[in-house]
Amino acid sequence: MAAHQEKKLAEERKHQNMQNDTKSSQGQWGRAWEVDWFSLASILFLLMFAPLIVYYFIMSCDQYQCSLTDPLLDLLMGNKHLSDIWNRTPTLTYRAAGIYSLWVTFQVVLYMSIPDFCHKFLPGYVGGVQEGAVTPAGVVNKYEINGLQAWIITHVLWFANASCFHFFSPTIIFDNWIPLLWCANILGYAVSTFAMIKGYFFPTNAKDCKFTGNFFYDYMMGIEFNPRIGKWFDFKLFFNGRPGIVAWTLINLSFAAKQQQLYGEVTNSMILVNVLQGIYVLDFFWNEAWYLKTIDICHDHFGWYLGWGDCVWLPYLYTLQGLYLVYHPVQLCTAHAVGVLMLGLLGYFIFRMTNHQKDLFRRTNGNCRIWGKKPEYIECSYVSVDGTKYYSKLMTSGFWGWARHFNYTGDLMGSLAYCLACGFEHILPYFYIVYMTILLTHRCIRDEHRCCSKYGKDWKHYTAAVPYRLLPGIF
């Protein structure tokens, strides 16, 4: 009788622990349920000033030869008024609206209507229908991975036009750069607003929605975890990869074409920027299936942060180096050029190999060899909203034994290489490395806060085994 009662009490305690774990998972896995004053202030700052920051950088290049200080000095000294700068800014045009509408429509068609065929003949490439990670509600979404195919088709058509058909000039993007900015803003705000309305009235999965009660936070960080239209059009996958990242290399090519048109040559610095950033873009699409397991898909809800960010912030600020080199062509000496190339390639190698180790470990469930040895790991568990308990392994070998986010370290090395390719005359090209350092450091902290809430004491064991975040022995 006593044994029966003890067994019953043990089962009740287990059930209670499961409920507590579930509540913890609901409260902390993904973005927050409640908003503190600092988070709200940060959200309001970004909503108000992020669009102005983008405009200021692009306007500085257009009107002040990429000087970030001259516009402020003009305003402070009374040489110009805000209205003077605004009146000189190109407005939205029918031509730009037509170009942008065709671009987005074309990418939607490539995303929705052409199943991936690259995985059928490219060894090692993973495409076609793939499963994502488990959502907080316990859902496993399926995705049509065809980004590499879309990138190839788009660029084949671009080069075919440039070399044979001549339907439009390769400089078309640069020539309409600011009018296209207004189009990108319209789409960014439209899709963010639609996603919020959808989250309230017709969500794809209500259990994966989060409402804080604060309009600004919900608009910025999103309500729905994986908003979709129909079975396959996934907002996060489409806007994270298309149209912004497919456009990234086209934008750089257009800048190179403009440099050729203006100066009769393409400088080695412009070639370096195109090559190094092109490698990064191709890597993204080659590993698009792996991207389904990253923080953007696994944790972030879809709101203005991703919607507007992918439409405006990414294509306009990630390409500042190429834009700067149109206004200030830099021909690097051989040693400088080689140094930039080596730094960029080393950063990419660390970024790719670190992610490869993690992906190999996941795919084989730890039954693999990292640096010639069986990998070490820490077992951990977590509970989804429906009460299902899942198990994970956190690797502590290879690059992941050096630092918990060593892939970000490689990413930052590559980002610095892009900036160094532009020389040292202006600070504008170096915005990218400053921004990426802030972004990835914040992402480290954000990701680790979620992991701590998700895995509990298991996460503490992991951080004790791998004490550094980015730089071994330092941070």
Coordinates of C-alpha atoms in Angstrom, one line a residue:
M1 CA 0.0 0.0 0.0
A2 CA 2.8 2.4 1.0
A3 CA 4.7 1.5 -2.2
H4 CA 1.6 2.2 -4.2
Q5 CA 1.1 5.6 -2.6
E6 CA 4.8 6.5 -3.2
K7 CA 4.5 5.6 -6.8
K8 CA 1.4 7.7 -7.2
L9 CA 3.1 10.7 -5.5
A10 CA 6.1 10.3 -7.8
E11 CA 3.8 10.3 -10.9
E12 CA 2.0 13.4 -9.6
R13 CA 5.4 15.2 -9.1
K14 CA 6.5 14.1 -12.6
H15 CA 3.2 15.5 -14.0
Q16 CA 3.6 18.7 -12.1
N17 CA 7.2 19.1 -13.3
M18 CA 6.1 18.5 -16.9
Q19 CA 3.4 21.3 -16.5
N20 CA 6.0 23.7 -15.1
D21 CA 8.4 22.8 -17.9
T22 CA 5.7 23.4 -20.4
K23 CA 4.8 26.8 -18.9
S24 CA 8.4 27.8 -18.9
S25 CA 8.7 26.7 -22.5
Q26 CA 5.6 28.7 -23.4
G27 CA 6.9 31.7 -21.6
Q28 CA 10.4 31.8 -22.8
W29 CA 10.9 29.7 -25.9
G30 CA 10.8 32.1 -28.9
R31 CA 10.3 35.8 -28.2
A32 CA 9.0 37.3 -25.0
W33 CA 5.4 37.3 -23.7
E34 CA 6.0 40.4 -21.6
V35 CA 7.8 43.6 -22.5
D36 CA 10.2 45.4 -20.1
W37 CA 10.8 49.2 -20.4
F38 CA 14.3 48.8 -22.0
S39 CA 12.9 46.4 -24.7
L40 CA 10.1 48.8 -25.5
A41 CA 12.4 51.8 -25.7
S42 CA 14.7 49.9 -28.0
I43 CA 11.7 48.9 -30.2
L44 CA 10.4 52.5 -30.4
F45 CA 13.9 53.7 -31.3
L46 CA 14.3 51.3 -34.1
L47 CA 10.9 51.9 -35.5
M48 CA 11.5 55.6 -35.6
F49 CA 15.1 55.8 -36.6
A50 CA 16.1 52.7 -38.6
P51 CA 14.3 54.0 -41.8
L52 CA 16.0 57.4 -41.2
I53 CA 19.4 55.7 -40.9
V54 CA 19.0 53.9 -44.2
Y55 CA 17.9 57.2 -45.9
Y56 CA 20.8 59.1 -44.3
F57 CA 23.4 56.7 -45.6
I58 CA 22.0 56.6 -49.1
M59 CA 21.4 60.3 -49.3
S60 CA 25.0 61.0 -48.1
C61 CA 26.3 59.0 -51.0
D62 CA 24.0 60.7 -53.5
Q63 CA 24.4 64.3 -52.4
Y64 CA 27.7 64.4 -50.3
Q65 CA 30.0 61.8 -52.0
C66 CA 29.5 59.4 -49.1
S67 CA 30.5 61.8 -46.3
L68 CA 28.6 61.1 -43.1
T69 CA 29.6 64.4 -41.5
D70 CA 29.0 67.0 -44.2
P71 CA 25.2 66.8 -44.2
L72 CA 25.2 67.4 -40.4
L73 CA 27.7 70.3 -40.7
D74 CA 25.6 71.9 -43.4
L75 CA 22.5 71.7 -41.2
L76 CA 24.3 72.9 -38.0
M77 CA 26.0 75.8 -39.8
G78 CA 22.8 76.9 -41.5
N79 CA 24.1 76.3 -45.0
K80 CA 21.2 74.1 -45.8
H81 CA 17.8 73.1 -44.4
L82 CA 16.2 69.7 -44.2
S83 CA 13.9 70.8 -46.9
D84 CA 16.8 71.5 -49.2
I85 CA 18.2 67.9 -48.8
W86 CA 14.7 66.4 -49.1
N87 CA 13.9 68.3 -52.3
R88 CA 17.1 67.1 -53.9
T89 CA 16.2 63.5 -53.1
P90 CA 14.8 61.5 -56.1
T91 CA 11.2 60.6 -55.7
L92 CA 9.3 57.4 -56.4
T93 CA 8.8 56.9 -60.1
Y94 CA 6.6 54.7 -62.2
R95 CA 9.7 53.2 -63.7
A96 CA 11.1 52.2 -60.3
A97 CA 7.7 50.9 -59.2
G98 CA 7.5 48.7 -62.4
I99 CA 11.0 47.4 -61.9
Y100 CA 10.4 46.5 -58.3
S101 CA 7.0 44.9 -58.9
L102 CA 8.4 42.8 -61.7
W103 CA 11.3 41.8 -59.5
V104 CA 9.2 40.6 -56.5
T105 CA 6.7 38.9 -58.8
F106 CA 9.5 37.0 -60.6
Q107 CA 11.0 35.9 -57.3
V108 CA 7.5 34.7 -56.1
V109 CA 7.1 32.7 -59.3
L110 CA 10.5 31.1 -58.9
Y111 CA 9.8 30.3 -55.2
M112 CA 6.3 28.9 -55.7
S113 CA 6.0 27.5 -59.2
I114 CA 9.3 25.7 -60.0
P115 CA 10.2 22.7 -57.8
D116 CA 13.9 22.4 -57.1
F117 CA 15.8 20.4 -59.6
C118 CA 19.4 21.3 -58.5
H119 CA 19.5 18.6 -55.9
K120 CA 19.1 16.0 -58.7
F121 CA 22.4 16.7 -60.3
L122 CA 24.5 18.7 -57.8
P123 CA 26.4 16.3 -55.4
G124 CA 26.1 17.3 -51.8
Y125 CA 23.4 19.9 -52.3
V126 CA 20.2 19.4 -50.3
G127 CA 17.1 20.8 -51.9
G128 CA 13.5 20.0 -52.6
V129 CA 11.0 19.4 -49.7
Q130 CA 12.7 19.6 -46.3
E131 CA 11.5 19.6 -42.7
G132 CA 12.2 22.5 -40.4
A133 CA 12.8 22.4 -36.6
V134 CA 10.1 21.7 -34.1
T135 CA 8.2 24.9 -33.3
P136 CA 7.2 25.8 -29.7
A137 CA 3.8 24.3 -30.4
G138 CA 5.3 21.1 -31.5
V139 CA 4.7 21.6 -35.2
V140 CA 7.2 20.5 -37.9
N141 CA 6.8 22.6 -41.0
K142 CA 7.8 21.5 -44.5
Y143 CA 9.6 23.8 -46.9
E144 CA 10.4 23.8 -50.6
I145 CA 14.1 24.5 -50.7
N146 CA 14.9 26.0 -54.2
G147 CA 16.8 29.2 -53.4
L148 CA 20.0 28.1 -55.3
Q149 CA 17.9 27.4 -58.3
A150 CA 16.2 30.8 -58.1
W151 CA 19.6 32.5 -57.8
I152 CA 21.1 30.6 -60.8
I153 CA 18.1 31.3 -63.0
T154 CA 18.1 35.0 -62.0
H155 CA 21.8 35.5 -62.7
V156 CA 21.8 33.5 -65.9
L157 CA 19.1 35.9 -67.2
W158 CA 21.0 38.9 -65.9
F159 CA 24.2 37.9 -67.8
A160 CA 22.3 36.9 -70.9
N161 CA 20.7 40.4 -71.0
A162 CA 24.0 42.1 -70.4
S163 CA 25.9 40.2 -73.1
C164 CA 23.3 39.4 -75.7
F165 CA 19.8 40.9 -75.4
H166 CA 20.4 44.4 -74.0
F167 CA 16.7 44.9 -72.9
F168 CA 18.0 47.1 -70.0
S169 CA 21.3 48.5 -68.9
P170 CA 23.3 46.6 -66.2
T171 CA 23.4 49.9 -64.3
I172 CA 19.6 49.9 -64.0
I173 CA 19.7 49.2 -60.2
F174 CA 22.2 52.0 -59.4
D175 CA 20.4 54.4 -61.8
N176 CA 17.1 53.9 -59.9
W177 CA 18.7 53.2 -56.4
I178 CA 16.7 55.8 -54.4
P179 CA 13.4 55.5 -56.2
L180 CA 13.7 51.7 -55.6
L181 CA 14.3 52.5 -51.9
W182 CA 10.8 53.9 -51.6
C183 CA 9.4 50.8 -53.3
A184 CA 11.3 48.5 -50.9
N185 CA 9.9 50.5 -47.9
I186 CA 6.3 50.2 -49.2
L187 CA 6.7 46.4 -49.5
G188 CA 8.4 46.2 -46.1
Y189 CA 5.7 48.1 -44.3
A190 CA 2.9 46.4 -46.2
V191 CA 4.0 42.8 -45.5
S192 CA 4.7 43.7 -41.8
T193 CA 1.3 45.2 -41.4
F194 CA -0.4 42.3 -43.2
A195 CA 1.5 39.8 -41.0
M196 CA 0.2 41.5 -37.9
I197 CA -3.4 41.6 -39.1
K198 CA -3.1 37.9 -40.1
G199 CA -1.8 37.0 -36.7
Y200 CA -4.9 38.5 -35.0
F201 CA -7.6 37.3 -37.4
F202 CA -6.4 34.2 -39.4
P203 CA -3.1 32.8 -38.1
T204 CA -1.6 29.7 -39.7
N205 CA -1.2 28.1 -36.3
A206 CA -2.8 29.9 -33.3
K207 CA -0.7 28.0 -30.8
D208 CA 2.5 29.4 -32.2
C209 CA 1.3 33.0 -31.8
K210 CA 2.4 35.4 -29.1
F211 CA 0.6 38.5 -27.9
T212 CA 2.2 40.9 -25.4
G213 CA -0.6 43.4 -25.4
N214 CA 1.8 46.1 -26.6
F215 CA 1.1 47.2 -30.2
F216 CA 4.6 48.4 -31.0
Y217 CA 6.4 45.3 -29.7
D218 CA 4.0 42.9 -31.4
Y219 CA 4.3 44.9 -34.7
M220 CA 8.1 45.0 -34.5
M221 CA 8.9 41.4 -33.3
G222 CA 5.9 39.7 -34.8
I223 CA 2.9 37.7 -33.6
E224 CA 3.0 34.6 -35.8
F225 CA 5.9 32.2 -35.6
N226 CA 5.5 30.8 -39.2
P227 CA 2.9 32.8 -41.1
R228 CA 2.0 31.1 -44.4
I229 CA -0.4 31.6 -47.3
G230 CA -1.5 28.2 -48.4
K231 CA 0.7 25.2 -47.9
W232 CA 4.0 26.4 -49.2
F233 CA 4.4 30.2 -49.2
D234 CA 6.3 30.8 -45.9
F235 CA 6.8 34.4 -45.1
K236 CA 10.0 33.9 -43.2
L237 CA 11.8 31.7 -45.7
F238 CA 10.8 33.9 -48.7
F239 CA 11.6 37.3 -47.3
N240 CA 14.8 36.1 -45.5
G241 CA 16.2 34.7 -48.7
R242 CA 14.2 36.3 -51.5
P243 CA 14.0 39.0 -52.8
G244 CA 16.8 40.6 -50.7
I245 CA 19.7 38.1 -50.7
V246 CA 19.1 37.1 -54.4
A247 CA 19.3 40.8 -55.2
W248 CA 22.5 41.3 -53.1
T249 CA 24.8 40.0 -55.8
L250 CA 22.8 41.7 -58.6
I251 CA 23.1 45.0 -56.8
N252 CA 26.9 44.6 -56.5
L253 CA 27.1 43.7 -60.2
S254 CA 25.1 46.8 -61.1
F255 CA 27.5 48.9 -59.0
A256 CA 30.5 47.3 -60.8
A257 CA 28.8 48.1 -64.2
K258 CA 28.4 51.7 -63.1
Q259 CA 32.0 52.0 -62.1
Q260 CA 33.0 50.6 -65.5
Q261 CA 30.7 53.2 -67.2
L262 CA 32.0 56.1 -65.2
Y263 CA 35.8 55.4 -65.1
G264 CA 36.4 52.9 -67.9
E265 CA 37.5 50.1 -65.5
V266 CA 36.4 48.0 -62.6
T267 CA 38.9 48.3 -59.7
N268 CA 40.3 45.4 -57.8
S269 CA 38.5 46.6 -54.6
M270 CA 35.1 46.3 -56.4
I271 CA 36.1 42.8 -57.7
L272 CA 37.0 41.8 -54.1
V273 CA 33.7 43.0 -52.7
N274 CA 31.8 41.2 -55.5
V275 CA 33.7 38.0 -55.0
L276 CA 33.7 37.8 -51.2
Q277 CA 30.1 38.8 -50.8
G278 CA 29.2 36.6 -53.7
I279 CA 30.7 33.6 -51.9
Y280 CA 28.7 34.4 -48.8
V281 CA 25.4 34.6 -50.9
L282 CA 26.1 31.4 -52.7
D283 CA 26.9 29.7 -49.4
F284 CA 23.6 30.8 -48.0
F285 CA 21.7 29.3 -50.9
W286 CA 23.8 26.1 -51.0
N287 CA 23.0 25.6 -47.3
E288 CA 19.4 26.9 -47.4
A289 CA 18.2 23.6 -45.9
W290 CA 20.6 24.1 -43.0
Y291 CA 19.2 27.6 -42.5
L292 CA 15.9 26.1 -41.4
K293 CA 17.6 25.3 -38.1
T294 CA 19.0 28.8 -37.4
I295 CA 17.7 31.4 -35.0
D296 CA 15.7 33.3 -37.7
I297 CA 13.5 30.3 -38.5
C298 CA 13.7 28.5 -35.1
H299 CA 13.0 31.4 -32.7
D300 CA 12.1 34.7 -34.4
H301 CA 8.5 35.6 -35.1
F302 CA 7.7 37.4 -38.3
G303 CA 7.1 41.1 -37.8
W304 CA 8.6 44.4 -38.9
Y305 CA 12.0 43.3 -37.7
L306 CA 12.2 40.6 -40.4
G307 CA 9.7 42.0 -42.9
W308 CA 11.0 45.5 -43.3
G309 CA 14.5 44.5 -42.4
D310 CA 14.8 41.9 -45.3
C311 CA 13.2 44.3 -47.8
V312 CA 15.1 47.5 -46.9
W313 CA 17.9 47.2 -44.3
L314 CA 19.6 44.2 -45.9
P315 CA 19.8 45.2 -49.6
Y316 CA 20.6 48.8 -48.8
L317 CA 23.0 48.7 -46.0
Y318 CA 24.7 45.3 -46.7
T319 CA 25.8 46.7 -50.1
L320 CA 27.3 50.0 -48.9
Q321 CA 30.8 48.9 -49.9
G322 CA 29.9 48.5 -53.5
L323 CA 27.9 51.8 -53.5
Y324 CA 30.9 53.6 -51.9
L325 CA 33.3 52.3 -54.6
V326 CA 31.1 53.8 -57.3
Y327 CA 31.7 57.2 -55.8
H328 CA 35.3 56.5 -54.7
P329 CA 37.0 53.9 -56.9
V330 CA 39.9 52.4 -54.9
Q331 CA 42.7 50.5 -56.6
L332 CA 44.4 48.6 -53.9
C333 CA 48.1 47.7 -53.9
T334 CA 48.9 44.0 -54.3
A335 CA 49.7 43.4 -50.6
H336 CA 46.5 45.1 -49.4
A337 CA 44.4 43.3 -51.9
V338 CA 45.9 39.9 -51.1
G339 CA 45.5 40.6 -47.3
V340 CA 41.8 41.4 -47.8
L341 CA 41.3 38.3 -49.9
M342 CA 43.1 36.1 -47.3
L343 CA 41.1 37.6 -44.4
G344 CA 37.8 37.1 -46.2
L345 CA 38.6 33.6 -47.2
L346 CA 39.8 32.6 -43.8
G347 CA 36.7 34.1 -42.2
Y348 CA 34.5 32.2 -44.7
F349 CA 36.5 29.0 -43.9
I350 CA 35.9 29.3 -40.2
F351 CA 32.2 30.3 -40.8
R352 CA 31.6 27.3 -43.1
M353 CA 33.5 24.7 -41.2
T354 CA 32.0 25.6 -37.9
N355 CA 28.5 25.3 -39.3
H356 CA 29.5 22.1 -41.1
Q357 CA 30.6 20.5 -37.9
K358 CA 27.3 21.4 -36.2
D359 CA 25.3 20.2 -39.2
L360 CA 27.2 16.9 -39.4
F361 CA 26.8 16.4 -35.7
R362 CA 23.0 16.9 -35.9
R363 CA 22.5 14.8 -39.0
T364 CA 24.4 11.8 -37.5
N365 CA 23.1 12.3 -34.0
G366 CA 26.7 12.5 -32.8
N367 CA 27.8 9.4 -34.6
C368 CA 30.6 11.1 -36.6
R369 CA 34.2 12.3 -36.2
I370 CA 35.2 15.9 -35.6
W371 CA 38.9 16.6 -36.1
G372 CA 39.5 12.9 -36.2
K373 CA 37.8 12.1 -32.9
K374 CA 34.3 11.1 -31.7
P375 CA 32.7 14.4 -30.7
E376 CA 31.9 15.2 -27.1
Y377 CA 28.5 16.6 -26.2
I378 CA 26.1 17.4 -23.4
E379 CA 22.6 15.8 -23.4
C380 CA 19.7 18.1 -22.7
S381 CA 15.9 18.1 -22.9
Y382 CA 13.1 20.6 -23.5
V383 CA 9.3 20.5 -23.5
S384 CA 7.0 21.9 -26.3
V385 CA 3.7 23.7 -25.6
D386 CA 1.8 20.4 -26.1
G387 CA 3.8 18.8 -23.3
T388 CA 5.9 16.6 -25.5
K389 CA 9.4 16.1 -24.2
Y390 CA 12.3 16.3 -26.7
Y391 CA 16.0 15.6 -26.4
S392 CA 19.0 17.4 -27.9
K393 CA 22.7 17.2 -27.9
L394 CA 25.0 20.2 -27.5
M395 CA 28.4 19.6 -29.0
T396 CA 31.6 20.6 -27.1
S397 CA 34.2 19.5 -29.7
G398 CA 35.9 21.0 -32.7
F399 CA 35.3 24.7 -33.2
W400 CA 32.3 24.4 -30.9
G401 CA 34.6 23.6 -28.0
W402 CA 36.5 26.8 -28.6
A403 CA 33.5 29.1 -28.4
R404 CA 29.7 28.8 -28.3
H405 CA 29.3 30.9 -31.4
F406 CA 32.6 30.6 -33.3
N407 CA 30.7 30.7 -36.6
Y408 CA 29.9 34.3 -35.8
T409 CA 33.6 35.0 -35.3
G410 CA 34.3 33.8 -38.9
D411 CA 31.3 35.9 -40.1
L412 CA 32.8 39.0 -38.5
M413 CA 36.2 38.4 -40.1
G414 CA 34.5 38.3 -43.5
S415 CA 32.6 41.4 -42.7
L416 CA 35.8 43.2 -41.8
A417 CA 37.3 42.1 -45.1
Y418 CA 34.5 43.8 -47.1
C419 CA 35.2 47.0 -45.3
L420 CA 38.9 46.9 -45.6
A421 CA 38.6 46.5 -49.4
C422 CA 37.4 50.2 -49.5
G423 CA 40.5 51.7 -48.0
F424 CA 40.6 54.2 -45.2
E425 CA 39.4 57.6 -46.6
H426 CA 35.8 57.4 -45.3
I427 CA 34.0 55.7 -42.3
L428 CA 30.8 54.9 -44.3
P429 CA 32.0 51.5 -45.6
Y430 CA 32.9 50.5 -42.0
F431 CA 29.3 50.8 -40.8
Y432 CA 28.9 47.2 -41.8
I433 CA 31.4 45.8 -39.4
V434 CA 30.2 48.0 -36.5
Y435 CA 26.6 46.9 -37.2
M436 CA 27.5 43.2 -37.6
T437 CA 29.5 43.3 -34.3
I438 CA 26.5 44.7 -32.5
L439 CA 24.0 42.4 -34.2
L440 CA 25.9 39.2 -33.6
T441 CA 26.9 40.0 -30.1
H442 CA 23.2 40.8 -29.3
R443 CA 22.2 37.6 -31.1
C444 CA 24.6 35.6 -28.9
I445 CA 23.0 37.1 -25.8
R446 CA 19.5 36.7 -27.1
D447 CA 20.0 33.1 -28.3
E448 CA 21.7 32.1 -25.0
H449 CA 18.8 33.6 -23.0
R450 CA 16.4 31.5 -24.9
C451 CA 18.5 28.4 -24.7
C452 CA 18.9 28.9 -20.9
S453 CA 15.1 29.1 -20.6
K454 CA 14.6 26.2 -23.0
Y455 CA 17.2 23.8 -21.6
G456 CA 17.4 24.9 -17.9
K457 CA 20.2 23.3 -15.9
D458 CA 21.5 21.5 -19.0
W459 CA 22.4 24.8 -20.5
K460 CA 24.5 25.7 -17.4
H461 CA 26.4 22.5 -17.8
Y462 CA 27.1 23.4 -21.4
T463 CA 28.3 26.9 -20.7
A464 CA 30.6 25.5 -18.0
A465 CA 32.1 23.2 -20.6
V466 CA 32.4 26.0 -23.2
P467 CA 32.9 29.2 -21.3
Y468 CA 33.5 31.7 -24.2
R469 CA 31.0 33.1 -26.6
L470 CA 33.0 34.5 -29.6
L471 CA 36.7 34.8 -28.8
P472 CA 38.4 32.0 -27.0
G473 CA 40.1 33.3 -23.8
I474 CA 38.6 36.8 -24.2
F475 CA 34.8 36.8 -24.6

